[in-house]
Tab-separated table of C-alpha atoms (C1' of nucleotides) in Angstrom:
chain	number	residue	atom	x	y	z
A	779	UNK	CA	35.037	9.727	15.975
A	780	UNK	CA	33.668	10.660	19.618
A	781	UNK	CA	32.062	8.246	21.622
A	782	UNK	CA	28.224	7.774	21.571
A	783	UNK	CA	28.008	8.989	24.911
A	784	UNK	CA	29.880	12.537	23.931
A	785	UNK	CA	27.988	12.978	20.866
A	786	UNK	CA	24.679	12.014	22.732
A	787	UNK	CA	25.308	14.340	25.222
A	788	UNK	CA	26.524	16.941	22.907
A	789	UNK	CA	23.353	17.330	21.092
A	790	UNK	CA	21.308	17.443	25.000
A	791	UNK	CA	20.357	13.942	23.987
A	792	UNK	CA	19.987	12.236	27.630
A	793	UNK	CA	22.370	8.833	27.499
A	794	UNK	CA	20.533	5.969	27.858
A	795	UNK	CA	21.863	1.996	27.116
A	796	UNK	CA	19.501	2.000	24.237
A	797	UNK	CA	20.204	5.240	22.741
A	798	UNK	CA	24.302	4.430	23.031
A	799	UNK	CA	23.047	1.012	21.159
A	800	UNK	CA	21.421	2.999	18.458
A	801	UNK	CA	24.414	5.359	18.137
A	802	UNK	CA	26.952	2.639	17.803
A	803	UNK	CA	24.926	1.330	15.447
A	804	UNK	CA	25.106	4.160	13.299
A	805	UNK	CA	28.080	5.302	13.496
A	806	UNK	CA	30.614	4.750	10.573
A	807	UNK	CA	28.464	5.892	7.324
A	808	UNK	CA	26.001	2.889	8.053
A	809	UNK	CA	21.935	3.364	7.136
A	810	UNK	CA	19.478	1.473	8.488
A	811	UNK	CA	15.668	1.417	8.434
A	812	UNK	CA	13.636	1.639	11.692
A	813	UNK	CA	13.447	-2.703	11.112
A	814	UNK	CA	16.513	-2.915	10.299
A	815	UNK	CA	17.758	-1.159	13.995
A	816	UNK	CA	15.076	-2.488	15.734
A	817	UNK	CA	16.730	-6.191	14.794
A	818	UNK	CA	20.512	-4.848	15.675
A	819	UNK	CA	19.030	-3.434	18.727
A	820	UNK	CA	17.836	-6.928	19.646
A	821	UNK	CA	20.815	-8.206	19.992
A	822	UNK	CA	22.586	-6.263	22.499
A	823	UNK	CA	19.248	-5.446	24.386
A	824	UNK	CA	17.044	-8.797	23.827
A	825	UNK	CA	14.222	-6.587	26.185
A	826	UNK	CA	13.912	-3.752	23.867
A	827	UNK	CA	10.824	-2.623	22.885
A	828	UNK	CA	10.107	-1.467	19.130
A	829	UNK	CA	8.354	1.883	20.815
A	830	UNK	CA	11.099	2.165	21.896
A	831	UNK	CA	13.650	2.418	18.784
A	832	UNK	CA	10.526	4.744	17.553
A	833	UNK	CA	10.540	6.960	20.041
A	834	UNK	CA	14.404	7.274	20.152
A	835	UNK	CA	14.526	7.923	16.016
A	836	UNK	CA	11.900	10.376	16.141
A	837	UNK	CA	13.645	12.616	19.498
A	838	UNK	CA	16.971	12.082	17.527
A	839	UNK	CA	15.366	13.457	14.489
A	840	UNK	CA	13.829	16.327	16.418
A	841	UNK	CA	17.337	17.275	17.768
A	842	UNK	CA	18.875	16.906	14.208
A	843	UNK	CA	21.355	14.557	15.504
A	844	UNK	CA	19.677	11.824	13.233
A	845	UNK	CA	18.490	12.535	9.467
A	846	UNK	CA	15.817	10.460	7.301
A	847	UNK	CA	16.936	9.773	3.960
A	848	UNK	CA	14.199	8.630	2.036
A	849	UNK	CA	15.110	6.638	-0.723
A	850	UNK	CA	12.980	5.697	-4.266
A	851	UNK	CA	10.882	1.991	-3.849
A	852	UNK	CA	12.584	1.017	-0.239
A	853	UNK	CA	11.625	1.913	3.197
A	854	UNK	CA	13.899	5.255	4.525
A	855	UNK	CA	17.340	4.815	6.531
A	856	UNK	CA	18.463	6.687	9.398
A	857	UNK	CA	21.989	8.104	9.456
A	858	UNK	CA	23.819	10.118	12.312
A	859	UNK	CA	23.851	13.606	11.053
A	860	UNK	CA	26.760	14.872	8.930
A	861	UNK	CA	27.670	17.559	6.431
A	862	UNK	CA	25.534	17.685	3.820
A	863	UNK	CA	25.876	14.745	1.245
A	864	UNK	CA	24.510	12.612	-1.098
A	865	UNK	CA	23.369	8.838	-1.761
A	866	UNK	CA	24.103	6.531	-3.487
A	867	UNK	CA	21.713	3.331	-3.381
A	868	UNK	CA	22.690	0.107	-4.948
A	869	UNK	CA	19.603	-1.414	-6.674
A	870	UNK	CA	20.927	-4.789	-6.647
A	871	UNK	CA	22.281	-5.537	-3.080
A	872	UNK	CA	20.420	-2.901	-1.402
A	873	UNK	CA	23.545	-0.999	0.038
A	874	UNK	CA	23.512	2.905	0.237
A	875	UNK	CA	26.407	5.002	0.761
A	876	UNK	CA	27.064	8.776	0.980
A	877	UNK	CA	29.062	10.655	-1.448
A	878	UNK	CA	30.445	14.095	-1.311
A	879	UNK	CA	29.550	15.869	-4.505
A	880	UNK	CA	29.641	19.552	-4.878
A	881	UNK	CA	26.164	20.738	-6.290
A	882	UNK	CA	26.571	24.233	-5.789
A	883	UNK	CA	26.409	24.899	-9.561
A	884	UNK	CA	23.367	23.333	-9.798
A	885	UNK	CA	21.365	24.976	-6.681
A	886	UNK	CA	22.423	28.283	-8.209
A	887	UNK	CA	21.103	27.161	-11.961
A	888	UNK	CA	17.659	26.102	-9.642
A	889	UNK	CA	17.772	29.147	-7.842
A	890	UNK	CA	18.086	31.791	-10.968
A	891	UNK	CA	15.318	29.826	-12.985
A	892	UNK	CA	12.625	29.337	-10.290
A	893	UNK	CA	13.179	31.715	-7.937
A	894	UNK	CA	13.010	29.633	-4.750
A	895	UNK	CA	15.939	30.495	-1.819
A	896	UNK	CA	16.881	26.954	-1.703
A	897	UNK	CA	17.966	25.895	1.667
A	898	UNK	CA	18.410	22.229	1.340
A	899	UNK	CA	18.809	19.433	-1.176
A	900	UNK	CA	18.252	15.912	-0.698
A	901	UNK	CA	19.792	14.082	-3.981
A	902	UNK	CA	19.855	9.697	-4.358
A	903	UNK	CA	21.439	8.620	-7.220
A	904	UNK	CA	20.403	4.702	-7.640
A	905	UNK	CA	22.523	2.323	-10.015
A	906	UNK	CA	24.959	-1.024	-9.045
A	907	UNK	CA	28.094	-0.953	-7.352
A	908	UNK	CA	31.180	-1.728	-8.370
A	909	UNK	CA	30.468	-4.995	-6.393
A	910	UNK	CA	27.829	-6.294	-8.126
A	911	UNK	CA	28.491	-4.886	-11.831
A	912	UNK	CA	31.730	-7.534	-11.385
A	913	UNK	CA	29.122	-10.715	-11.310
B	228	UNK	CA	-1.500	16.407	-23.521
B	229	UNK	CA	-3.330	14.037	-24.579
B	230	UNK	CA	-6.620	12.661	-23.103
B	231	UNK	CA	-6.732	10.425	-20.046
B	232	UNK	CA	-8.434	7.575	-21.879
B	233	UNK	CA	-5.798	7.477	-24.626
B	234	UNK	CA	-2.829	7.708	-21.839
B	235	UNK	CA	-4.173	4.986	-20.187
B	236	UNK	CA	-4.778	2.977	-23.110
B	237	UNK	CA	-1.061	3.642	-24.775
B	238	UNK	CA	0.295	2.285	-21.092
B	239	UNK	CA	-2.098	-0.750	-21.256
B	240	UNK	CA	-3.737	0.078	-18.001
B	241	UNK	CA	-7.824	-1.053	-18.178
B	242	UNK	CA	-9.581	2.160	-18.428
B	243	UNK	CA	-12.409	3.304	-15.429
B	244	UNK	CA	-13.944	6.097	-14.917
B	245	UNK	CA	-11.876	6.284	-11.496
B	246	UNK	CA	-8.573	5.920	-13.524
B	247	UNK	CA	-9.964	8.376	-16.041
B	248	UNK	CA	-10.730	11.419	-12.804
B	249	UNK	CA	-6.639	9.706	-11.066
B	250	UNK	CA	-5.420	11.029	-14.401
B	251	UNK	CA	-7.032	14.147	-14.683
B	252	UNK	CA	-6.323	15.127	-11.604
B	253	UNK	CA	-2.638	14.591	-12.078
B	254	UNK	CA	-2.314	16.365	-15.765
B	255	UNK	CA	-0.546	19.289	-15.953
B	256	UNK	CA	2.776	18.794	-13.642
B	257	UNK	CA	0.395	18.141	-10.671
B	258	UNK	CA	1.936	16.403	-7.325
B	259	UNK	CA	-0.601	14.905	-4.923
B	260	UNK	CA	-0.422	12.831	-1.998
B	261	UNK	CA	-2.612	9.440	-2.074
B	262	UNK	CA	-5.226	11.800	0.827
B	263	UNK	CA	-5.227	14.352	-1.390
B	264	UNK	CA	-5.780	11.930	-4.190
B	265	UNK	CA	-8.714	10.440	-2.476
B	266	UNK	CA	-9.967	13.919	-1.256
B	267	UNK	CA	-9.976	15.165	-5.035
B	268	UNK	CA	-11.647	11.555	-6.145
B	269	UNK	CA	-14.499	11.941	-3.401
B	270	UNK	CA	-15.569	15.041	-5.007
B	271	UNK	CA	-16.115	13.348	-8.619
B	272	UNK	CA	-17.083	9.959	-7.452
B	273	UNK	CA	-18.711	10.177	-3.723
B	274	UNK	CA	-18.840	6.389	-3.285
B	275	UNK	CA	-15.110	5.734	-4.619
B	276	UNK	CA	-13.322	3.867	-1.994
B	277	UNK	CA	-9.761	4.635	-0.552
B	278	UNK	CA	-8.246	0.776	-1.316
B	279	UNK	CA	-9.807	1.782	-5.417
B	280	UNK	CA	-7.034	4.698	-5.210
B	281	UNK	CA	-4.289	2.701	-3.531
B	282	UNK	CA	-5.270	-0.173	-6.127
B	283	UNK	CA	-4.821	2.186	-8.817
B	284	UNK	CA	-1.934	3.974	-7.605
B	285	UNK	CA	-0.140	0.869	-7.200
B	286	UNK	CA	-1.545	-0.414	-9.782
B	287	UNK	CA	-0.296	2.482	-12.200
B	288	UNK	CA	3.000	2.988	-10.534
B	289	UNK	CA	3.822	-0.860	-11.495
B	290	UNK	CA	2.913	0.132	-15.419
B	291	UNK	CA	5.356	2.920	-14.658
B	292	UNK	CA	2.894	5.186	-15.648
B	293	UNK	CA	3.017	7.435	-12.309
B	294	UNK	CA	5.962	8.088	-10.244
B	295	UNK	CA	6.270	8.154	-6.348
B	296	UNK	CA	7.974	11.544	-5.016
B	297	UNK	CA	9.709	10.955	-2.040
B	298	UNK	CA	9.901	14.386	0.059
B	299	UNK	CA	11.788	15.142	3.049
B	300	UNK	CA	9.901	15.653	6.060
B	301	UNK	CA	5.946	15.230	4.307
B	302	UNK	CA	4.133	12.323	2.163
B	303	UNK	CA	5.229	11.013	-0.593
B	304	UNK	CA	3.189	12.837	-3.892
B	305	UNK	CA	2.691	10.766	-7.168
B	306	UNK	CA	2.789	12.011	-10.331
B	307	UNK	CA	2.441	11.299	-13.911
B	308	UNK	CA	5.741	9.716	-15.367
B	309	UNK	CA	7.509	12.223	-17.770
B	310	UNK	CA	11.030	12.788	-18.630
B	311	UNK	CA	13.550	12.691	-15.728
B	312	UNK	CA	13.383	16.089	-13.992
B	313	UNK	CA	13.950	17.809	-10.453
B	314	UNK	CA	11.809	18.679	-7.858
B	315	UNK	CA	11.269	22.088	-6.138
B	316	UNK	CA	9.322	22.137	-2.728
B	317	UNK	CA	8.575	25.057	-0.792
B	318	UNK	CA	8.935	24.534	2.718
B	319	UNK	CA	5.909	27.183	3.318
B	320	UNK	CA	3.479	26.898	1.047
B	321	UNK	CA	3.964	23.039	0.496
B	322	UNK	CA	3.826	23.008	-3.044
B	323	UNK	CA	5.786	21.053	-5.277
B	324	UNK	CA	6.929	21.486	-9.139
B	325	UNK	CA	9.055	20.163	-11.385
B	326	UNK	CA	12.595	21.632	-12.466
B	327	UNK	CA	14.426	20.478	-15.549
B	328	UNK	CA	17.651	20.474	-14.887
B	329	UNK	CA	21.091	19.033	-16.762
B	330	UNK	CA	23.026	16.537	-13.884
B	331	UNK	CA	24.991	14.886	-16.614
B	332	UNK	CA	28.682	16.314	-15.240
B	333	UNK	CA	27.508	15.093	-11.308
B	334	UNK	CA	26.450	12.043	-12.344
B	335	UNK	CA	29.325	11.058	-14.578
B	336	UNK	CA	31.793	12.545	-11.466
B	337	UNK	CA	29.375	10.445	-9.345
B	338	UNK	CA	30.110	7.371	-11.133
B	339	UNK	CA	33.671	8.117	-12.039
B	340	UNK	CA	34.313	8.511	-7.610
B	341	UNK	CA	32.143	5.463	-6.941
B	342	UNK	CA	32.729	2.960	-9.405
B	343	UNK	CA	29.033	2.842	-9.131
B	344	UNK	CA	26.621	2.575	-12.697
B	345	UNK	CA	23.952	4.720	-12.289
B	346	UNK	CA	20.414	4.520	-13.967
B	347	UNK	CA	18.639	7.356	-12.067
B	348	UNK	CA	18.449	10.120	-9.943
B	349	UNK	CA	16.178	11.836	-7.817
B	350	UNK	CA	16.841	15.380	-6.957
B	351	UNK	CA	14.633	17.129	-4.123
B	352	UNK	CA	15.187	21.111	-3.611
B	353	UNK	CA	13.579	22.632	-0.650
B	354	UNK	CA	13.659	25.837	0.091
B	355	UNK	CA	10.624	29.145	-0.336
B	356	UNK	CA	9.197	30.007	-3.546
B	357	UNK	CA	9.330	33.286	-4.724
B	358	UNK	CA	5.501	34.011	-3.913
B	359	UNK	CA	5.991	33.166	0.071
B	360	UNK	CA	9.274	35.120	-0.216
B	361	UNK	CA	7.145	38.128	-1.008
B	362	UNK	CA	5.453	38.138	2.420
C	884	DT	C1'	14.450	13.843	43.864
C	885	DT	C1'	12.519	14.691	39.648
C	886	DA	C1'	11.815	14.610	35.024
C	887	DA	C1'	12.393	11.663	31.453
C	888	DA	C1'	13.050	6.870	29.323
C	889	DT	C1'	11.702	2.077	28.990
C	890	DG	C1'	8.652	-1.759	27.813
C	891	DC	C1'	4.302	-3.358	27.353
C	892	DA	C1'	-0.225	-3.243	25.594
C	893	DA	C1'	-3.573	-0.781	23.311
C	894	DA	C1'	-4.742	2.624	19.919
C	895	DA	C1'	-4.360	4.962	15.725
C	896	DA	C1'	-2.872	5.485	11.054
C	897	DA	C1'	-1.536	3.618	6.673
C	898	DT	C1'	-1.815	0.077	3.408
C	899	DT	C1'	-3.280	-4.379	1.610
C	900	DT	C1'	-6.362	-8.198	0.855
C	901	DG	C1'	-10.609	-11.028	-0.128
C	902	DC	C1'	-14.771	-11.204	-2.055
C	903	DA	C1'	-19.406	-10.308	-4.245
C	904	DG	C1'	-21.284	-7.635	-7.582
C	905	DA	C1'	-20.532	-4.367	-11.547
C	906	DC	C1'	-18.134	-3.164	-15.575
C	907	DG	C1'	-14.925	-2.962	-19.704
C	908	DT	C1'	-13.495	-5.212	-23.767
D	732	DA	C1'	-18.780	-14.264	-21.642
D	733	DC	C1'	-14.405	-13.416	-19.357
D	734	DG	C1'	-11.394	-11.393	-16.809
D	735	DT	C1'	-10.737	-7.240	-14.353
D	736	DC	C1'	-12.231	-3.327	-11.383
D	737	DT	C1'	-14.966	-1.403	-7.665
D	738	DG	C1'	-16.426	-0.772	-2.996
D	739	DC	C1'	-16.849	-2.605	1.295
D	740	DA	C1'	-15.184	-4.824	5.292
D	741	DA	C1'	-11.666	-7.150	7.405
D	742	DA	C1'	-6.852	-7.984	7.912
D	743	DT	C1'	-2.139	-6.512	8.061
D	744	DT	C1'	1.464	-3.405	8.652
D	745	DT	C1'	3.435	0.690	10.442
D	746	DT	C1'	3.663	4.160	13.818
D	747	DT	C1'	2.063	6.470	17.990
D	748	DT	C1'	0.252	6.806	22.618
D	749	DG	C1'	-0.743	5.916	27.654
D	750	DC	C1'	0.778	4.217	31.670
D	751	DA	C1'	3.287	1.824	35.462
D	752	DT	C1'	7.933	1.130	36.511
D	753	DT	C1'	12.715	2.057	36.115
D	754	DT	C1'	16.548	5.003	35.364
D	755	DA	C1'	19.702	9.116	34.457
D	756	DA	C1'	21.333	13.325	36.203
DNA sequence: TTAAATGCAAAAAATTTGCAGACGT
DNA sequence: ACGTCTGCAAATTTTTTGCATTTAA
């Protein structure tokens, strides 16, 4: 995958330490909620403001280079923008992954009944992972 | 449907008159934000306060009577608990309804790829509904 | 050099809590 | 009568904003 830098830049992001920090971060299929960065973020800049990893989300989001995915009874991640996808959410250790499924049939059933020109889907399937079924 | 008083009652929630005008409000595959909640609630009990609808809300969501609809991009809406279903929202208008659709075959291909055992799903379809496509 | 980003503090918005009085069972 | 609910105010939590200073391009 590209750097942060080249995918900050490619998206007329400007490149800042804090916004490579966030990318890093993210990159590599990870989610994390705004605390959740905010702590990372720590680390590597012990300085940062909070404001800051707000302000930084929400002009990522506004760019489309990041995505919310809001997720039933926890707080929403943050991933880098990708091809469309869903989640899958791990009730028991909290993890959430993306998974490629192909819902095309379905859009089209939603389309034909309701009528809607569906543009988008958003779809979080919540269970236990192979991971912790085995314990 | 059956009256508010006797869907309270079967879910063992206290009954109000508050809870009573939460539930009517929310009969008949209604989606409302906790504002619009509260707007709706002023108008049949001036004095109600906003921490009695949060109180209830919470209080009915942990009887698992309503349901919290997470939404890309606006508030989360709460509705009465019913059968697992879809959601349709229409990016214009704002609206919000239920879809019954059949994701048996992507959830069993979602839990034959993952490994993962899954419980539940939540589905979100945005896109315009066929009255703001008419404009 | 100039517009934009950072970090801080303050403000605003959203949600929860504590408590006295009212109400449901 | 007892425990719970309501409404209010206060407290907490979450998110946004303003501003002086620093930084990226």
């Amino acid at each position: 995958m590209q750097s942060a830098e080249t995918l900050l830049r490619e998206h007329n992001i400007k490149v800042t330490p804090q916004r490579m920090g966030i990318v890093e971060e993210l990159k590599g299929e990870v989610h994390l909620s705004v605390d959740e960065l905010y702590e990372r973020m720590k680390s590597k800049f012990p300085s940062i403001s909070l404001a800051t990893v707000y302000k930084n989300i929400n002009a990522m989001l506004e760019k489309n280079f990041l995505l919310e995915v809001k997720i039933p009874n926890i707080k929403s991640k943050y991933e880098l923008a990708k091809e469309p996808h869903a989640h899958l959410q791990c009730v028991k250790c909290g993890k959430v992954e993306d998974i490629k499924l192909n819902l095309d049939s379905v859009i089209k059933e939603s389309s034909q009944k309701s009528g809607y020109k569906i543009y988008e889907e958003s779809l979080v399937l919540s269970g236990v992972c192979p991971e912790c079924s085995g314990e």
